[in-house]
CSV table of C-alpha atoms in Angstrom, one decimal:
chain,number,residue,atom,x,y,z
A,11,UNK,CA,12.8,10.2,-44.6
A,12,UNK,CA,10.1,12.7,-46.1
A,13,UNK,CA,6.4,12.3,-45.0
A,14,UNK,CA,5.5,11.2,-48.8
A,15,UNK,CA,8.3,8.4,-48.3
A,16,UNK,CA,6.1,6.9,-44.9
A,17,UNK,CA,2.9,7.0,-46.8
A,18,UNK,CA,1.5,3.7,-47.3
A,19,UNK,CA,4.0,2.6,-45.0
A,20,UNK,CA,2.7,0.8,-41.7
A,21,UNK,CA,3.3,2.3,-38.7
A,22,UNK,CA,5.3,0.6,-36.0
A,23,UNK,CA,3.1,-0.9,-33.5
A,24,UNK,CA,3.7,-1.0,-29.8
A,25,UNK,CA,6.5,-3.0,-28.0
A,26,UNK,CA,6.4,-4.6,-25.0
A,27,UNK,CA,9.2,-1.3,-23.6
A,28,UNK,CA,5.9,0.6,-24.1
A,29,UNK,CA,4.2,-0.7,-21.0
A,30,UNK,CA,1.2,-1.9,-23.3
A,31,UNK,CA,0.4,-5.8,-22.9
A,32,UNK,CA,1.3,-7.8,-26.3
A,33,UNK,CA,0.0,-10.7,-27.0
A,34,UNK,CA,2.5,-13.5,-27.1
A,35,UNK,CA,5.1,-11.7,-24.9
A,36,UNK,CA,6.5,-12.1,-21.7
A,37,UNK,CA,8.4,-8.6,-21.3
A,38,UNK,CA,6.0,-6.3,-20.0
A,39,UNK,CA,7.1,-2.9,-17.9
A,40,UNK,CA,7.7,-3.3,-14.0
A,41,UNK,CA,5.5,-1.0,-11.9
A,42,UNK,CA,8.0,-0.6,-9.3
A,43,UNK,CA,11.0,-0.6,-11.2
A,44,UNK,CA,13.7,2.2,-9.5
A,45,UNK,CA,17.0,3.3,-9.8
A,46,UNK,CA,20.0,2.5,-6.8
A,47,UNK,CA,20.2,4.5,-4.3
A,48,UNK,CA,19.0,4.9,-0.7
A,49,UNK,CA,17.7,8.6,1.2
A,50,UNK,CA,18.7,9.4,4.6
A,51,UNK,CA,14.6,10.8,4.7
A,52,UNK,CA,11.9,9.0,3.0
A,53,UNK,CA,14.9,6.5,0.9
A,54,UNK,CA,14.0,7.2,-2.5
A,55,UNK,CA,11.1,5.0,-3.1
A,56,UNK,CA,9.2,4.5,-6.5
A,57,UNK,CA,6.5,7.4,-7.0
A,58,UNK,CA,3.0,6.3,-7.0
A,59,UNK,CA,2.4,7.5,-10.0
A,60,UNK,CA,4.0,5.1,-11.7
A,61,UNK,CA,2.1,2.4,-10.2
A,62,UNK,CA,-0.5,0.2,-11.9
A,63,UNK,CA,-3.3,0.7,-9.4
A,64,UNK,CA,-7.2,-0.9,-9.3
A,65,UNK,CA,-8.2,2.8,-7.6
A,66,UNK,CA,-7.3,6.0,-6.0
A,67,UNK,CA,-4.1,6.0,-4.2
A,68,UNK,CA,-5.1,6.5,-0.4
A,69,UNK,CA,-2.5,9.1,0.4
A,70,UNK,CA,-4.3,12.2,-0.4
A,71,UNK,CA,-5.0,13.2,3.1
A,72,UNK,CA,-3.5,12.0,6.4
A,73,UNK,CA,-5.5,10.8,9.2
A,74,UNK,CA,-7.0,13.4,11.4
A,75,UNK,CA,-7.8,12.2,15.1
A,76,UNK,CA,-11.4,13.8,14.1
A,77,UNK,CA,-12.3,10.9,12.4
A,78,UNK,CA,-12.0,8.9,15.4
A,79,UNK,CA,-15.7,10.7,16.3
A,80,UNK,CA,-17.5,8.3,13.8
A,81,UNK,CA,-16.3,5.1,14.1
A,82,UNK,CA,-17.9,4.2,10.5
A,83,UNK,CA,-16.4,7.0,8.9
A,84,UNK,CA,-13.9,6.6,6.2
A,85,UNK,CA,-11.3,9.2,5.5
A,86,UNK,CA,-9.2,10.5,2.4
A,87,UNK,CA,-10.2,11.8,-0.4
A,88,UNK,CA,-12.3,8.9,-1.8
A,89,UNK,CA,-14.4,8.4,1.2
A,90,UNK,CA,-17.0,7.4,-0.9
A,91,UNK,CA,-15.5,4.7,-2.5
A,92,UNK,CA,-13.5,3.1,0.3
A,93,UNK,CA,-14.7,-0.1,0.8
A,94,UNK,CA,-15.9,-2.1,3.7
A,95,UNK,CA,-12.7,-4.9,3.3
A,96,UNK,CA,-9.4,-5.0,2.3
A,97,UNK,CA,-9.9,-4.1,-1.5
A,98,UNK,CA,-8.1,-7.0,-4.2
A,99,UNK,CA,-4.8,-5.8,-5.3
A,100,UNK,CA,-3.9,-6.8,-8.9
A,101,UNK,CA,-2.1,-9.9,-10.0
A,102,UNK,CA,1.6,-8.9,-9.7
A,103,UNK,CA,1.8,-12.3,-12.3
A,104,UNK,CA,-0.2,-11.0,-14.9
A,105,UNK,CA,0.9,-8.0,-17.4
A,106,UNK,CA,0.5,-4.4,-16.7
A,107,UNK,CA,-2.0,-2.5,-19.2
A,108,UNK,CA,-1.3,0.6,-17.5
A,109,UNK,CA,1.6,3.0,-19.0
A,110,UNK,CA,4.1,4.1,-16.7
A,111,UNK,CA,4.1,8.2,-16.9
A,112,UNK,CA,8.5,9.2,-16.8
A,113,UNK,CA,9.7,8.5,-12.9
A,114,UNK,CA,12.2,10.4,-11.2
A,115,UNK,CA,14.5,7.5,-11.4
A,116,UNK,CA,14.4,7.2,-7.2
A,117,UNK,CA,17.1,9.6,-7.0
A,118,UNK,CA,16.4,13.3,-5.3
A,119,UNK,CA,16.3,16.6,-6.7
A,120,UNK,CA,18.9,18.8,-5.4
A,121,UNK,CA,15.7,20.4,-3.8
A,122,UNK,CA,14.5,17.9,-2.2
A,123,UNK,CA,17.9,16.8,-0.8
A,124,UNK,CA,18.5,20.5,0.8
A,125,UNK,CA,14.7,19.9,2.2
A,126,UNK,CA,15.3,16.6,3.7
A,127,UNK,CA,18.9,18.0,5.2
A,128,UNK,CA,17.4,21.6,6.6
A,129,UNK,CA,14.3,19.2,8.4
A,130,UNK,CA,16.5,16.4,9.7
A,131,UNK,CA,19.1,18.7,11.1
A,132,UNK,CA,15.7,20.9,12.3
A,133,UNK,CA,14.6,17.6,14.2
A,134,UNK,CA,18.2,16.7,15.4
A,135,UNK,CA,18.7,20.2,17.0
A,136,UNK,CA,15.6,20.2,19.1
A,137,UNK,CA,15.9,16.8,19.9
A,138,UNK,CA,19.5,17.6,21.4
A,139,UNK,CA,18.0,20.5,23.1
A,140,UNK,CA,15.1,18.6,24.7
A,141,UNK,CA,17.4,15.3,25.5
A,142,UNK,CA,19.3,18.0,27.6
A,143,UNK,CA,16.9,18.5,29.8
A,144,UNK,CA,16.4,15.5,31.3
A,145,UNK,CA,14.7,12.3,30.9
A,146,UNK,CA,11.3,13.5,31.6
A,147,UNK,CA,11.5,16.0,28.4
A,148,UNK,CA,13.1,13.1,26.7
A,149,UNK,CA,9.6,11.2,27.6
A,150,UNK,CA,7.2,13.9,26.7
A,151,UNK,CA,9.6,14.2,22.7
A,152,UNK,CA,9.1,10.3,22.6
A,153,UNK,CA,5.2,10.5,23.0
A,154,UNK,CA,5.4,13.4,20.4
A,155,UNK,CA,7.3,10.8,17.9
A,156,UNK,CA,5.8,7.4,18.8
A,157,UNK,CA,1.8,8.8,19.0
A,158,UNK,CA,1.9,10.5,15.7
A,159,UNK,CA,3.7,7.8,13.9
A,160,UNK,CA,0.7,4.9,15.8
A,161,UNK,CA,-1.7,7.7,14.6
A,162,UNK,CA,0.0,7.6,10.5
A,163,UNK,CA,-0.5,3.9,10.1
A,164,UNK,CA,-3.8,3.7,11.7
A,165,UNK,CA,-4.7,6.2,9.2
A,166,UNK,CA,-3.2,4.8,6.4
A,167,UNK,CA,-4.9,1.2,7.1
A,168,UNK,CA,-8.2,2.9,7.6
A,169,UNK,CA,-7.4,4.3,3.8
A,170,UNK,CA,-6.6,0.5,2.9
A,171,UNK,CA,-10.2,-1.0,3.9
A,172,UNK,CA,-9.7,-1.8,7.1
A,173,UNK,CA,-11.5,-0.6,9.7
A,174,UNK,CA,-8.4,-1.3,13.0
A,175,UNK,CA,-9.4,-0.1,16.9
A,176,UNK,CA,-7.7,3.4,16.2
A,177,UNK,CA,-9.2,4.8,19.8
A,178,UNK,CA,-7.3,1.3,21.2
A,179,UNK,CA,-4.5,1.5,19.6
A,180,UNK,CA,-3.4,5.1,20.0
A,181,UNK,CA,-4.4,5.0,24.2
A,182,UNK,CA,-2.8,1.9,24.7
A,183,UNK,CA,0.5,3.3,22.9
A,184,UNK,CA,0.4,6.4,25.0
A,185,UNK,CA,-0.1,4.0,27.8
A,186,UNK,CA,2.6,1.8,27.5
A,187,UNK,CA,5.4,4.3,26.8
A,188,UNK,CA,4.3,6.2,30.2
A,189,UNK,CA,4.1,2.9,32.0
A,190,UNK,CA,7.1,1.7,31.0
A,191,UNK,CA,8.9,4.7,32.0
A,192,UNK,CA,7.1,5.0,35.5
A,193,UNK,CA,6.8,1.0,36.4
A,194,UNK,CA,9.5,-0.8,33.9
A,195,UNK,CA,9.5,-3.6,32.0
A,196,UNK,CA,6.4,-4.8,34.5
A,197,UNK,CA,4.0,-2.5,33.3
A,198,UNK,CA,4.4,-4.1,29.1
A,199,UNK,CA,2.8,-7.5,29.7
A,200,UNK,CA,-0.5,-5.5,31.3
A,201,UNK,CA,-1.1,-3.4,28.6
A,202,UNK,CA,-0.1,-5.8,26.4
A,203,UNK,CA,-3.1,-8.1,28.1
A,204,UNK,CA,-5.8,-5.0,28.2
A,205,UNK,CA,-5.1,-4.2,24.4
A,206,UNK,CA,-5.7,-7.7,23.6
A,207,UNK,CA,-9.0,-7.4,25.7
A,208,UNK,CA,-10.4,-4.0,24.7
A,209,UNK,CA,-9.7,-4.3,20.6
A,210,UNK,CA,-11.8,-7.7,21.3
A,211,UNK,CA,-14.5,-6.0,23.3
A,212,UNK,CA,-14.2,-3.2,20.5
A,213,UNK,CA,-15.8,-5.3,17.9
A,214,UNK,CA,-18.1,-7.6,20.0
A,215,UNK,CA,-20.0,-4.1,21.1
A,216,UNK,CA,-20.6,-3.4,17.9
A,217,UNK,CA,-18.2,-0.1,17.6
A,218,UNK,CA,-17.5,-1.6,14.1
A,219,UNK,CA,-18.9,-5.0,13.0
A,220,UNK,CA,-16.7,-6.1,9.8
A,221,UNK,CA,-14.6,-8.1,9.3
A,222,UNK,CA,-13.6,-8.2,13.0
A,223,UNK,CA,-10.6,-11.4,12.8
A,224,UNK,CA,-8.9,-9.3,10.2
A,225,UNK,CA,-9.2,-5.7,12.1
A,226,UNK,CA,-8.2,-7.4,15.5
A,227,UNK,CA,-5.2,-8.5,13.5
A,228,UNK,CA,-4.5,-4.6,12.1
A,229,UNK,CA,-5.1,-3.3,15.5
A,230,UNK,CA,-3.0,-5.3,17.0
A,231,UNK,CA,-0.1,-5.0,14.1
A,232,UNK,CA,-0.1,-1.5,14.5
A,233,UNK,CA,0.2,-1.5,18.3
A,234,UNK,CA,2.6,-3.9,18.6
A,235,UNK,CA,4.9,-2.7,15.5
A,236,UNK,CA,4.8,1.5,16.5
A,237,UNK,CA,3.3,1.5,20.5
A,238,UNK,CA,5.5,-1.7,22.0
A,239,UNK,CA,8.5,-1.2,20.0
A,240,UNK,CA,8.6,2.5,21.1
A,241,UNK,CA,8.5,1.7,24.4
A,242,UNK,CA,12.0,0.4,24.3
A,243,UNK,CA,12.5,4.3,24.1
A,244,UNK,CA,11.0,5.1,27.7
A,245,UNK,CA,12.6,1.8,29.2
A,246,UNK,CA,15.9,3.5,28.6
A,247,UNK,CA,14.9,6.5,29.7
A,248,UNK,CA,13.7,4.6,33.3
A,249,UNK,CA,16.1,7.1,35.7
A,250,UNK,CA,15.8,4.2,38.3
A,251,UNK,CA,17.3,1.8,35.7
A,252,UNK,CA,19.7,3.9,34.2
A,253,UNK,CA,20.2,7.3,36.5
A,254,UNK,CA,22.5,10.5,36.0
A,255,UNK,CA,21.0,11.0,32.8
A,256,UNK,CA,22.7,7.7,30.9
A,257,UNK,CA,19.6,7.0,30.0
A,258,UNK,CA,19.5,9.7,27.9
A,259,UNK,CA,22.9,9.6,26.8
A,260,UNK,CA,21.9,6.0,25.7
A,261,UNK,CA,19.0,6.6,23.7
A,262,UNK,CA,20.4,9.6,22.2
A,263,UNK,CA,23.6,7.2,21.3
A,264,UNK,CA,20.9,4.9,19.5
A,265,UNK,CA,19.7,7.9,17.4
A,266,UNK,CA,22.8,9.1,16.3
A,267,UNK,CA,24.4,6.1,15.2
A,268,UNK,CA,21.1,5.6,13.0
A,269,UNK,CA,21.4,8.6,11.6
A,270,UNK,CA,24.6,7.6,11.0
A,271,UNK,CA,23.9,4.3,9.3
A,272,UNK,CA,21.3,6.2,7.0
A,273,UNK,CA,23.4,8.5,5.9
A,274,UNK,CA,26.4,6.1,4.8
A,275,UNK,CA,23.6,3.8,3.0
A,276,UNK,CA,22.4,6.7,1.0
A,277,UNK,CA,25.9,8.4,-0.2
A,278,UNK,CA,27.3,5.2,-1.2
A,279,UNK,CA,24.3,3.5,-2.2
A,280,UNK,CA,24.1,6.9,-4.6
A,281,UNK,CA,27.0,6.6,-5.7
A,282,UNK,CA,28.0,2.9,-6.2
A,283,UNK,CA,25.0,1.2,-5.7
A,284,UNK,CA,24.7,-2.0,-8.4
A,285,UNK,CA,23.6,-5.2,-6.4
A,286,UNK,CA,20.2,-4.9,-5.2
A,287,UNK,CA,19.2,-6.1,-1.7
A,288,UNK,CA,15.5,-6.8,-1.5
A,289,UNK,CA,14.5,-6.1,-5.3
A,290,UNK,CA,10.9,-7.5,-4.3
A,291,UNK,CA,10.5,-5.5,-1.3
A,292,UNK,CA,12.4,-2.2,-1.9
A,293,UNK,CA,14.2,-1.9,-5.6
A,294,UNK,CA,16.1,1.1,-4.3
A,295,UNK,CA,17.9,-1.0,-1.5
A,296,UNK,CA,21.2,-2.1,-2.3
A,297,UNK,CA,24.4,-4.2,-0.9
A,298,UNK,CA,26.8,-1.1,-1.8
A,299,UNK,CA,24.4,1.1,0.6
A,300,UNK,CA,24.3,-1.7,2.9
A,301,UNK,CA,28.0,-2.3,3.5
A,302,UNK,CA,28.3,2.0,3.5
A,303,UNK,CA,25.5,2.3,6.0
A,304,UNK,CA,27.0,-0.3,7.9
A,305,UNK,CA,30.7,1.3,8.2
A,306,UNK,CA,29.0,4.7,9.0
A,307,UNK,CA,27.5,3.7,11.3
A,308,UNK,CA,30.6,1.9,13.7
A,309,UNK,CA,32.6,5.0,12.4
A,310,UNK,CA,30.1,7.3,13.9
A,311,UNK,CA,29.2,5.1,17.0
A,312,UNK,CA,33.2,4.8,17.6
A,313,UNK,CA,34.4,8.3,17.3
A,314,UNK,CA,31.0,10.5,18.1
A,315,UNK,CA,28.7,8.6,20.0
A,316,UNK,CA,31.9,7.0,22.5
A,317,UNK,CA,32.0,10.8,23.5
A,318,UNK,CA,28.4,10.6,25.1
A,319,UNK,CA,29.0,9.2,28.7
A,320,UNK,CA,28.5,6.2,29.1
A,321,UNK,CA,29.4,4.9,25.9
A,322,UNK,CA,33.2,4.2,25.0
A,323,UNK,CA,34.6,3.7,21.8
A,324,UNK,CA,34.2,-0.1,22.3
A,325,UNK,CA,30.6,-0.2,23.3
A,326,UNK,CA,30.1,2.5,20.0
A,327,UNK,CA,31.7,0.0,18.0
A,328,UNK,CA,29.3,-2.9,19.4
A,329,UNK,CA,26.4,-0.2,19.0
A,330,UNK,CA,27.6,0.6,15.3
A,331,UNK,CA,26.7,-3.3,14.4
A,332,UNK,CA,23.7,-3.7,16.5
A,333,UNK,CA,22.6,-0.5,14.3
A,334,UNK,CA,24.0,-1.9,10.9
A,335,UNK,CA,21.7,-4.9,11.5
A,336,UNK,CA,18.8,-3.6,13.1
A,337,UNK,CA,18.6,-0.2,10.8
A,338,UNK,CA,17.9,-2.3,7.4
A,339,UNK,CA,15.5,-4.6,9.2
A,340,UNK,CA,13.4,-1.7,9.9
A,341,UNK,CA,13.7,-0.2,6.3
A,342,UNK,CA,12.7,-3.3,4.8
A,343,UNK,CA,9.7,-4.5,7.0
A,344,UNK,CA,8.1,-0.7,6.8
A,345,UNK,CA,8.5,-0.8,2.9
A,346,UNK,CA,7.2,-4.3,2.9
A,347,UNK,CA,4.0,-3.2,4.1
A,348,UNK,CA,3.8,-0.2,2.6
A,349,UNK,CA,3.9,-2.0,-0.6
A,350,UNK,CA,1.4,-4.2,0.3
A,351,UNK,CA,-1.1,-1.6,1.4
A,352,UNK,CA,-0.1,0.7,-1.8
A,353,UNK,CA,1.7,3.8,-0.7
A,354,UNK,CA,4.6,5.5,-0.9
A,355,UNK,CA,5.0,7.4,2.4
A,356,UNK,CA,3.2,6.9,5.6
A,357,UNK,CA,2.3,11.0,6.1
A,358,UNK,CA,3.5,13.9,4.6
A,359,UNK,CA,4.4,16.2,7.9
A,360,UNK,CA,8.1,16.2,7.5
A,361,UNK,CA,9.3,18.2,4.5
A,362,UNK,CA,11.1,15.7,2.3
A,363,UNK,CA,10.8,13.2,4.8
A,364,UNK,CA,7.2,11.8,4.4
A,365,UNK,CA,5.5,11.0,7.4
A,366,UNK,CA,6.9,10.3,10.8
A,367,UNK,CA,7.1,6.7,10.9
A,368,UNK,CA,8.6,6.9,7.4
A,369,UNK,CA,11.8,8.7,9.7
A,370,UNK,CA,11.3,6.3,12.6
A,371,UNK,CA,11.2,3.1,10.9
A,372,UNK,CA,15.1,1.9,11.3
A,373,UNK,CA,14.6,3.1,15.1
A,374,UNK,CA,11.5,1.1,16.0
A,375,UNK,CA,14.4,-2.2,15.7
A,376,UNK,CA,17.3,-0.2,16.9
A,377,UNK,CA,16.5,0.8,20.0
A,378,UNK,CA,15.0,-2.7,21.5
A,379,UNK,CA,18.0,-3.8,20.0
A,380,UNK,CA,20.0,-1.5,22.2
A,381,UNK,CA,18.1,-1.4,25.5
A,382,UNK,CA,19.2,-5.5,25.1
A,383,UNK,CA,22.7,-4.9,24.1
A,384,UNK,CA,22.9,-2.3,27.2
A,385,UNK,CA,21.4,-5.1,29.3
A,386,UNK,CA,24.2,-7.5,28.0
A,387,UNK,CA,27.0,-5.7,28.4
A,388,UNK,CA,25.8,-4.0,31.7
A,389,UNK,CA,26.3,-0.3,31.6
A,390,UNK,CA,24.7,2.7,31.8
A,391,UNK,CA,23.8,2.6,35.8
């Protein structure tokens, strides 16, 4: 058709495929819509920038341990405009207005793949070489994991609106790892007890005023989710508990059958993934990578981990589900939130991984999961 035939001719309005809200129609384009597929770093989640979003996205700068100096300070970018509660996120029931610029389908570039492979097999290497050295080492690489990733979601609520304990929070999660390593399981329910007390006190001083049920709650969230969970980690590692080293070899088993289970969820999730899992939660979960993750993961715990004294191929096996159910769980309760709050990684100081929780997520639930199973079954000593 020549330009003199479409003169006089209307032009076709928008549709509702556009993004654009139409008055009269129900169809209107999904702002987390993504393709299958699941990463063994930072899982393929939708790109921000195809969210609908009331303001700034609060990932432009992580949080700095500076910013603990004022305790009204805001950080990020948008400082200025943070505000003093939790700010109103849109109506998820009511049409989008906002056009969704091209995604990158959730699927890596080959780029980013080699990225995410060169860092993960950078992290696994000198986590081998510390584990080797003993539990103490092993202690000091868990404080370097667990404190950062405590530090990433204070920061990221802070970015949110709310104003959590960070000072609390990050002491009392350095504090329980090295207690539970020193004293046991005996040392959690004090420093469960003082964190309770001190966020409390926190707020009745005065060191921030708003909002204080909320940011007890957030402070509290943060500690329990990154800082108690985490201290699973030094439990095993407790030489009285578990000596001749098997408390390393146990943890270490842990973190290499999740790596495991990530990896199988992501090639066959890939590559086959159809059914979604959680489409509310995380559109790029899917049963293919579930049930792939999951045979990974009893493949790797039975022929690689049972090499690791104490384990055995059956207890790798038992390890191998504990992971397959635990690992999701994780995945699915860190992108809950972080789809509440409104990002799409937690940090941004693992190359193609995101932030450090975004890599510690699965673990937070595996490894409680396996101090208990070692408990049950009654090895490792």
């Amino acid at each position: 058709m020549d330009e003199n035939e479409t003169q006089g001719r209307p032009q076709a309005g928008p549709t509702p495929g556009d993004g654009i809200r139409i008055i009269g129609t129900e169809k209107v384009a999904a702002p987390f819509d993504g393709a299958q597929g699941e990463g063994p770093g930072g899982r393929a989640e939708d790109d921000p920038s195809d969210w609908p979003s009331p303001g700034p996205r609060p990932t432009d700068r992580p949080f700095s341990l500076g910013d603990l100096d004022d305790p009204t300070a805001e950080t990020g970018r948008f400082a200025s405009q943070a505000p003093s509660a939790p700010p109103s996120r849109p109506d998820r029931s009511e049409p989008s207005t906002t056009t969704p610029t091209p995604s990158r389908q959730g699927r890596p570039q080959r780029s980013d793949l080699t990225t995410r492979l060169l860092t993960g097999m950078g992290i696994g290497l000198a986590a081998v070489i510390l584990f080797k050295l003993g539990s103490l080492t092993a202690l000091v690489l868990v404080l370097l994991i667990v404190t950062p990733a405590a530090a990433e979601l204070f920061g990221v609520l802070r970015r949110a609106g709310y104003r959590p304990a960070t000072l609390v929070g990050l002491v009392a999660t350095v504090g329980i790892l090295i207690g539970a390593y020193m004293k046991g399981e005996s040392a959690i329910p004090l420093v469960l007890g003082l964190v309770v007390v001190f966020t409390l006190l926190w707020y009745l001083v005065g060191v921030v005023r708003d909002r204080p049920t909320v940011n007890v709650a957030v402070t509290l969230l943060g500690f329990m989710w990154v800082g108690f969970l985490g201290s699973f980690a030094a439990l095993l590692l407790d030489p009285r508990m578990f000596p001749n080293r098997h408390g390393v070899a146990l943890l270490l088993g842990a973190a290499v059958a999740t790596v495991g289970y990530d990896v199988g969820s992501f090639l066959v999730g890939a590559r086959f993934g159809r059914h979604h899992l959680a489409p509310a939660i995380s559109p790029n979960k899917t049963w293919e990578g579930l049930i792939g993750g999951t045979v990974a993961s009893v493949l790797v715990g039975a022929v690689v981990v049972s090499q690791i004294s104490p384990w055995t191929t059956s207890r790798g096996i038992a390890l191998g589900l504990v992971v397959a159910v635990a690992a999701p769980l994780g995945d699915l309760c860190e992108s809950l939130l972080k789809r509440d709050i409104g990002v799409k990684d937690m940090g941004w100081i693992l190359p193609g991984h995101g932030g450090v929780l975004d890599r510690v997520d699965a673990l937070l639930f595996v490894v409680p999961a396996t101090y208990y199973l070692v408990r049950l079954i009654n090895f490792g000593g």
